[in-house]
Amino acid sequence: MWIYVFRRLVVMIPTLFGVTVVAFCIMQMAPGDPLEAQLDASGTIGETSMTREAYLIMRRDLKLDRPLLLNFRRFHDYTDSIRQAVFFRGQSTDQIQQQLAELAAASDLPENAARLSFLRSLSIANFDQMLDDPQSHRRLSTMITIGVQLYLEDLGIHGVRAAAAVLRDPQTSDQKRIGAIRAMRLMVVEPFQTSFRRDADPANEPHVMKTWQLWWQRAEPDFPQLNDTRRERLAERFQAMLDLESRSEILDMLERFDRSDMRFFVERLLSDSPLEEKVLAAAALNLYVPNPLRLDVPIDATDEMIQQAAENWLAHYELNRELYEPTLDRKLGYLFLDTQYAHMVWRLITFQFGRSATRTREPVGPRIWSAVLVSAPLMIMAQLIIYLVAVPLGILCAVNRSNSIDRSVSLALFVLYSIPPFVAGMMFLLFFCYGIFFNWFPSLGLHSAGSEDMGWGAWLLDYLWHAFLPVVCLSLFSLAAMAMYSRSSMLEVIGQDYVRTARAKGLSETSVILKHGLRNALIPIITLFAGFLPGMLGGSVLIEVIFGIPGMGRLSFDSILSRDFPTLMALIYINAIVVMVSILLTDLLYVVADPRISFHGRGQR
């Protein structure tokens, strides 16, 4: 049997691979960039900055700035296109509008020809017609701004090397330096780390220290020196925070410091202190100085603003030079591994699903687990009702075939089978929740207000009161189907020769039905068990929406509406694993139900 189990587990690997391919293709066929649609239409950005920010976070989380399957971008030189993008990023729409008039008047000049070639590569609809029409230049300048933004966002880190070269060139004008800075801001995600993550990876230490070191070089004169008495008090409070285990208590103590105390935390962070002290010092600095380094500048930026931002970006480049100037062997690895599909598969394999694409930016894993904890108890109760009621009813109908009991029970089962669960849910709400007929049960949620203050007994009764109608709705349709299936399976068995032989031996009817008939009739019924685990974790979309239950079904529904691709991808992947595991468990239950079934010698001739 173990060999069979091992083979089935091995077969799961290519199956899961196929699931990832299908899910990836579906995600790619979904409606694309919202800015691209507007670019083809009016050329204006009609969405809010928060919507755009949420979209960009989703795009970067899913590595949509990488190619789909093969990444040749590491081998490509983007110097010319980045120089053109830098030129347009450093100009306002009014300045771009003036440039369009010059491009239309002197398109044969080499410099203008290069710019026109770049603009045509942005795939702006009707570009040439709009260029020839001076009345359309205003709208076209806006479309160019959006097009360049989309180009840089899609190019991502692959264009950073060329943009950094523009910043390093001493002959670069201020306008182009502004454009290079604004281009880098679009291509790089979180260039500097201001604090450690919860796992406090030592590999992040030089990145965090570099960030605050750059900030401190400019900000140090603004902070007063600390006298010995103040330094000792800060050290005592700092040590007290290190001894705390509650994150909320640590944050509460951090809020009691003053901005003038930041010199103490900088010294702790930039010294040879232990990693745990640096983590706490970085948290304090991040709390009082949320944006330490300038990374973006306006079109009319001053020389000081340009110089600061340029220095910060060049420092980032030097700190991550290996990323932007990889060796040949790394380029070959990036060819296959630095793609949208490769990143997606790695996340699924490691069960690191990233963050939701919604505004809340919740981690996908805990979000799904919370929904499972809501749906699983409901589905378990529903499945218990289905099996404990349906199987005995099916046996009762089979034993009393064609008499009044069989006819009446079968009629009731057909009526239940004809009522969809969501229809039953709406009828239950109408008759038992809204007070029109009876106001016996609550209509929304699984708990009453203030249930967290109840004792466990009262809490359980409150939960069962809320869950009664949803569980009944989840059970009715499947109960009728399972009962009819059990009836037909039992009818097929009780007509067999070994059942007649058992009766001929003088065994009681109960022993004949339960011992000889039911055990063999369970084989087809066990087959239906393959849908038990997927149903338990998948929940019911309609029932959970109708009754306002935040379970797996509701999560799937909301994720589809909000185009939350990270959550949807994780749900598809987890459901695929659960389906395959449930099929394997079903095969193992065959052996338990019927000892004649064995996996020994499977595949032998």
Coordinates of N, CA, C and O in Angstrom, one line a residue, residues 388-494:
L388 N -25.1 10.9 8.1 CA -25.9 10.2 9.2 C -27.4 10.1 8.9 O -28.0 9.2 9.4
V389 N -27.9 11.0 8.0 CA -29.3 10.9 7.7 C -29.5 10.2 6.3 O -30.4 9.4 6.2
A390 N -28.7 10.6 5.4 CA -29.0 10.1 4.0 C -28.7 8.6 3.9 O -29.6 7.9 3.2
V391 N -27.7 8.0 4.4 CA -27.4 6.6 4.3 C -28.4 5.8 4.9 O -29.0 4.8 4.3
P392 N -28.9 6.0 6.2 CA -30.0 5.2 6.7 C -31.3 5.4 5.9 O -32.0 4.4 5.8
L393 N -31.6 6.6 5.4 CA -32.8 6.7 4.6 C -32.7 5.9 3.3 O -33.7 5.3 2.9
G394 N -31.5 5.9 2.7 CA -31.3 5.1 1.5 C -31.5 3.6 1.8 O -32.1 2.9 1.0
I395 N -31.0 3.1 2.9 CA -31.1 1.7 3.2 C -32.6 1.4 3.5 O -33.2 0.4 3.1
L396 N -33.3 2.3 4.2 CA -34.7 2.1 4.6 C -35.5 2.0 3.3 O -36.4 1.2 3.2
C397 N -35.3 2.9 2.3 CA -36.0 2.8 1.0 C -35.7 1.5 0.3 O -36.6 0.9 -0.3
A398 N -34.5 1.1 0.3 CA -34.1 -0.1 -0.5 C -34.7 -1.3 0.2 O -35.2 -2.2 -0.5
V399 N -34.7 -1.4 1.5 CA -35.3 -2.6 2.2 C -36.8 -2.6 2.0 O -37.4 -3.7 1.9
N400 N -37.4 -1.5 1.9 CA -38.9 -1.4 1.8 C -39.2 -1.0 0.4 O -40.1 -0.1 0.1
R401 N -38.6 -1.6 -0.6 CA -38.7 -1.2 -2.0 C -40.2 -1.3 -2.5 O -40.8 -2.3 -2.2
S402 N -40.7 -0.2 -3.1 CA -42.0 -0.2 -3.8 C -43.2 -0.2 -2.8 O -44.3 -0.2 -3.2
N403 N -42.9 -0.1 -1.5 CA -44.1 0.0 -0.6 C -44.3 1.5 -0.2 O -43.7 2.4 -0.7
S404 N -45.2 1.8 0.7 CA -45.5 3.1 1.0 C -44.4 3.9 1.6 O -44.2 5.1 1.4
I405 N -43.5 3.2 2.4 CA -42.4 3.9 3.0 C -41.4 4.4 2.0 O -41.0 5.6 2.0
D406 N -41.1 3.5 1.0 CA -40.2 3.9 -0.1 C -40.8 5.0 -0.9 O -40.1 6.0 -1.3
R407 N -42.1 5.0 -1.2 CA -42.7 6.0 -2.1 C -42.7 7.3 -1.4 O -42.4 8.4 -2.0
S408 N -43.1 7.4 -0.1 CA -43.2 8.6 0.6 C -41.8 9.3 0.8 O -41.6 10.5 0.6
V409 N -40.8 8.5 1.2 CA -39.5 9.0 1.5 C -38.9 9.5 0.1 O -38.3 10.5 0.1
S410 N -39.1 8.7 -0.9 CA -38.5 9.0 -2.2 C -39.1 10.3 -2.7 O -38.4 11.2 -3.3
L411 N -40.4 10.5 -2.5 CA -41.1 11.7 -2.9 C -40.5 12.9 -2.2 O -40.2 14.0 -2.8
A412 N -40.3 12.8 -0.9 CA -39.8 13.9 -0.1 C -38.3 14.2 -0.5 O -37.9 15.4 -0.6
L413 N -37.6 13.1 -0.9 CA -36.2 13.4 -1.3 C -36.2 14.1 -2.7 O -35.3 15.0 -2.9
F414 N -37.1 13.7 -3.6 CA -37.1 14.4 -4.9 C -37.5 15.9 -4.7 O -37.0 16.7 -5.4
V415 N -38.4 16.2 -3.8 CA -38.8 17.6 -3.5 C -37.6 18.3 -3.0 O -37.3 19.5 -3.4
L416 N -36.8 17.8 -2.0 CA -35.6 18.4 -1.5 C -34.6 18.6 -2.6 O -33.9 19.6 -2.6
Y417 N -34.4 17.6 -3.4 CA -33.4 17.6 -4.5 C -33.7 18.7 -5.5 O -32.8 19.3 -6.1
S418 N -35.0 19.1 -5.7 CA -35.4 20.1 -6.7 C -35.2 21.5 -6.1 O -35.4 22.5 -6.9
I419 N -34.9 21.7 -4.8 CA -34.8 23.0 -4.3 C -33.3 23.4 -4.2 O -32.6 22.8 -3.4
P420 N -32.8 24.3 -5.0 CA -31.4 24.7 -4.9 C -31.1 25.3 -3.5 O -32.0 25.9 -2.9
P421 N -29.9 25.1 -3.0 CA -29.6 25.7 -1.6 C -29.8 27.1 -1.5 O -30.3 27.6 -0.4
F422 N -29.5 28.0 -2.5 CA -29.7 29.4 -2.4 C -31.1 29.8 -2.3 O -31.5 30.7 -1.6
V423 N -32.0 29.0 -3.0 CA -33.4 29.3 -2.9 C -33.9 28.9 -1.5 O -34.7 29.7 -0.9
A424 N -33.5 27.8 -1.0 CA -33.8 27.4 0.4 C -33.3 28.5 1.4 O -34.0 28.8 2.3
G425 N -32.1 29.0 1.1 CA -31.6 30.1 2.0 C -32.5 31.3 2.0 O -32.8 31.9 3.1
M426 N -32.9 31.8 0.8 CA -33.7 32.9 0.8 C -35.1 32.7 1.4 O -35.7 33.6 2.1
M427 N -35.6 31.5 1.2 CA -36.9 31.2 1.9 C -36.8 31.1 3.4 O -37.7 31.6 4.1
F428 N -35.7 30.6 3.9 CA -35.5 30.5 5.3 C -35.4 31.9 5.9 O -35.9 32.2 7.0
L429 N -34.6 32.8 5.2 CA -34.5 34.2 5.6 C -35.9 34.8 5.7 O -36.2 35.6 6.6
L430 N -36.7 34.6 4.7 CA -38.0 35.2 4.6 C -38.9 34.7 5.7 O -39.6 35.5 6.4
F431 N -38.9 33.4 6.0 CA -39.9 32.8 6.9 C -39.4 32.8 8.4 O -40.2 32.9 9.3
F432 N -38.1 32.7 8.6 CA -37.6 32.5 9.9 C -36.7 33.6 10.5 O -36.2 33.5 11.6
C433 N -36.4 34.6 9.7 CA -35.4 35.6 10.2 C -35.9 37.1 10.2 O -35.6 37.9 11.0
Y434 N -36.8 37.4 9.2 CA -37.1 38.8 9.0 C -38.3 39.3 9.8 O -38.7 40.4 9.8
G435 N -39.0 38.3 10.5 CA -40.1 38.7 11.4 C -41.4 38.8 10.6 O -42.4 39.2 11.3
I436 N -41.5 38.6 9.3 CA -42.7 38.6 8.6 C -43.6 37.5 9.0 O -44.8 37.6 9.3
F437 N -43.0 36.3 9.2 CA -43.7 35.1 9.7 C -43.2 34.7 11.1 O -44.0 34.8 12.1
F438 N -42.0 34.3 11.2 CA -41.4 33.9 12.4 C -40.0 34.6 12.5 O -39.2 34.6 11.5
N439 N -39.6 35.1 13.7 CA -38.3 35.7 13.9 C -37.5 34.8 14.8 O -37.2 35.2 15.9
W440 N -37.2 33.6 14.4 CA -36.6 32.6 15.3 C -35.1 32.6 15.2 O -34.4 32.3 16.2
F441 N -34.5 33.0 14.1 CA -33.0 32.9 13.9 C -32.5 34.2 13.4 O -33.2 35.0 12.7
P442 N -31.2 34.5 13.7 CA -30.5 35.7 13.1 C -30.3 35.5 11.6 O -30.1 34.4 11.1
S443 N -30.2 36.6 10.9 CA -30.0 36.6 9.5 C -28.6 36.7 9.0 O -28.3 36.3 7.9
L444 N -27.7 37.2 9.8 CA -26.3 37.5 9.4 C -25.3 37.0 10.4 O -25.6 37.1 11.6
G445 N -24.2 36.6 9.9 CA -23.1 36.3 10.8 C -23.2 35.0 11.5 O -24.2 34.2 11.4
L446 N -22.2 34.7 12.3 CA -22.2 33.4 13.1 C -22.2 33.7 14.6 O -22.1 32.8 15.4
H447 N -22.2 35.0 15.0 CA -22.1 35.3 16.4 C -23.0 36.6 16.7 O -23.1 37.5 15.8
S448 N -23.5 36.7 17.9 CA -24.2 37.9 18.3 C -23.2 38.9 18.8 O -22.0 38.6 19.1
A449 N -23.6 40.2 18.8 CA -22.8 41.2 19.3 C -22.5 41.0 20.8 O -23.3 40.6 21.6
G450 N -21.2 41.1 21.1 CA -20.8 40.8 22.5 C -20.5 39.4 22.8 O -20.4 39.0 24.0
S451 N -20.5 38.5 21.8 CA -20.3 37.1 22.1 C -19.0 36.8 22.7 O -18.8 35.7 23.3
E452 N -18.0 37.6 22.4 CA -16.6 37.4 22.9 C -16.6 37.4 24.4 O -15.7 36.9 25.1
D453 N -17.6 38.0 25.1 CA -17.6 38.1 26.5 C -18.5 37.0 27.2 O -18.6 37.0 28.4
M454 N -19.0 36.1 26.3 CA -19.8 35.0 26.9 C -18.9 33.9 27.4 O -17.8 33.8 27.0
G455 N -19.5 33.1 28.2 CA -18.8 31.8 28.6 C -18.8 30.8 27.5 O -19.6 31.0 26.5
W456 N -18.0 29.8 27.6 CA -17.9 28.9 26.4 C -19.2 28.2 26.1 O -19.5 27.9 24.9
G457 N -20.0 27.9 27.1 CA -21.3 27.2 26.9 C -22.3 28.1 26.2 O -22.9 27.8 25.2
A458 N -22.4 29.4 26.6 CA -23.3 30.3 26.0 C -22.8 30.7 24.6 O -23.6 30.9 23.7
W459 N -21.4 30.8 24.5 CA -20.8 31.1 23.2 C -21.2 30.0 22.2 O -21.5 30.2 21.0
L460 N -21.1 28.7 22.6 CA -21.4 27.6 21.7 C -22.9 27.6 21.3 O -23.2 27.4 20.1
L461 N -23.8 27.8 22.2 CA -25.2 27.9 21.9 C -25.5 29.0 20.9 O -26.3 28.8 20.0
D462 N -24.8 30.1 21.1 CA -25.0 31.3 20.2 C -24.5 30.9 18.8 O -25.2 31.3 17.8
Y463 N -23.4 30.3 18.8 CA -22.8 29.9 17.5 C -23.8 28.9 16.8 O -24.1 29.0 15.6
L464 N -24.3 27.9 17.5 CA -25.2 26.9 16.9 C -26.5 27.5 16.4 O -27.1 27.2 15.4
W465 N -27.0 28.5 17.2 CA -28.2 29.3 16.8 C -28.0 30.0 15.5 O -28.8 30.0 14.6
H466 N -26.8 30.6 15.3 CA -26.6 31.3 14.1 C -26.3 30.4 12.9 O -26.6 30.7 11.8
A467 N -25.7 29.2 13.2 CA -25.2 28.3 12.2 C -26.3 27.4 11.7 O -26.2 26.7 10.7
F468 N -27.5 27.3 12.5 CA -28.5 26.3 12.2 C -29.0 26.4 10.7 O -29.0 25.4 10.0
L469 N -29.5 27.6 10.3 CA -30.0 27.7 9.0 C -29.0 27.5 7.9 O -29.3 26.8 6.9
P470 N -27.8 28.1 8.0 CA -26.8 27.8 6.9 C -26.5 26.4 6.8 O -26.3 25.9 5.7
V471 N -26.3 25.6 7.9 CA -26.0 24.2 7.8 C -27.2 23.4 7.2 O -26.9 22.5 6.4
V472 N -28.4 23.8 7.5 CA -29.6 23.1 6.9 C -29.6 23.4 5.4 O -29.8 22.4 4.6
C473 N -29.3 24.6 5.0 CA -29.3 24.9 3.6 C -28.2 24.1 2.9 O -28.3 23.6 1.7
L474 N -27.0 24.0 3.5 CA -25.9 23.3 2.9 C -26.2 21.8 2.8 O -25.6 21.1 2.0
S475 N -27.1 21.3 3.7 CA -27.3 19.8 3.8 C -28.4 19.3 2.9 O -28.4 18.2 2.4
L476 N -29.5 20.1 2.7 CA -30.7 19.6 2.0 C -30.5 19.0 0.7 O -30.8 17.8 0.4
F477 N -29.8 19.8 -0.2 CA -29.7 19.3 -1.6 C -28.8 18.0 -1.6 O -29.2 17.0 -2.3
S478 N -27.6 18.1 -1.0 CA -26.7 16.9 -1.0 C -27.3 15.8 -0.2 O -27.0 14.6 -0.6
L479 N -28.1 16.0 0.8 CA -28.7 14.9 1.5 C -29.7 14.1 0.6 O -29.6 12.9 0.7
A480 N -30.5 14.8 -0.1 CA -31.4 14.1 -1.0 C -30.6 13.3 -2.1 O -31.0 12.2 -2.3
A481 N -29.6 13.9 -2.6 CA -28.8 13.2 -3.7 C -28.1 12.0 -3.1 O -28.1 10.9 -3.7
M482 N -27.5 12.1 -1.9 CA -26.8 11.0 -1.2 C -27.8 9.9 -0.9 O -27.5 8.7 -1.0
A483 N -29.0 10.3 -0.4 CA -30.0 9.2 0.0 C -30.4 8.4 -1.2 O -30.5 7.2 -1.2
M484 N -30.7 9.1 -2.3 CA -31.1 8.4 -3.5 C -29.9 7.5 -4.1 O -30.2 6.4 -4.6
Y485 N -28.7 8.0 -4.0 CA -27.6 7.2 -4.4 C -27.4 6.0 -3.5 O -27.1 4.9 -4.0
S486 N -27.6 6.2 -2.2 CA -27.5 5.0 -1.3 C -28.5 4.0 -1.6 O -28.3 2.8 -1.5
R487 N -29.7 4.5 -1.9 CA -30.8 3.6 -2.2 C -30.5 2.7 -3.4 O -30.7 1.5 -3.4
S488 N -30.1 3.3 -4.5 CA -29.8 2.6 -5.7 C -28.6 1.6 -5.5 O -28.6 0.5 -6.0
S489 N -27.6 2.0 -4.7 CA -26.4 1.2 -4.4 C -26.9 0.0 -3.6 O -26.4 -1.2 -3.8
M490 N -27.7 0.2 -2.6 CA -28.2 -0.9 -1.7 C -29.1 -1.8 -2.5 O -29.0 -3.1 -2.3
L491 N -29.9 -1.3 -3.4 CA -30.8 -2.2 -4.2 C -30.0 -3.1 -5.1 O -30.3 -4.3 -5.3
E492 N -28.8 -2.6 -5.6 CA -28.0 -3.4 -6.4 C -27.3 -4.6 -5.6 O -27.1 -5.7 -6.2
V493 N -27.1 -4.3 -4.4 CA -26.4 -5.3 -3.5 C -27.3 -6.4 -3.0 O -27.0 -7.6 -3.0
I494 N -28.5 -6.0 -2.5 CA -29.3 -6.9 -1.9 C -29.9 -7.9 -2.9 O -30.5 -8.9 -2.4

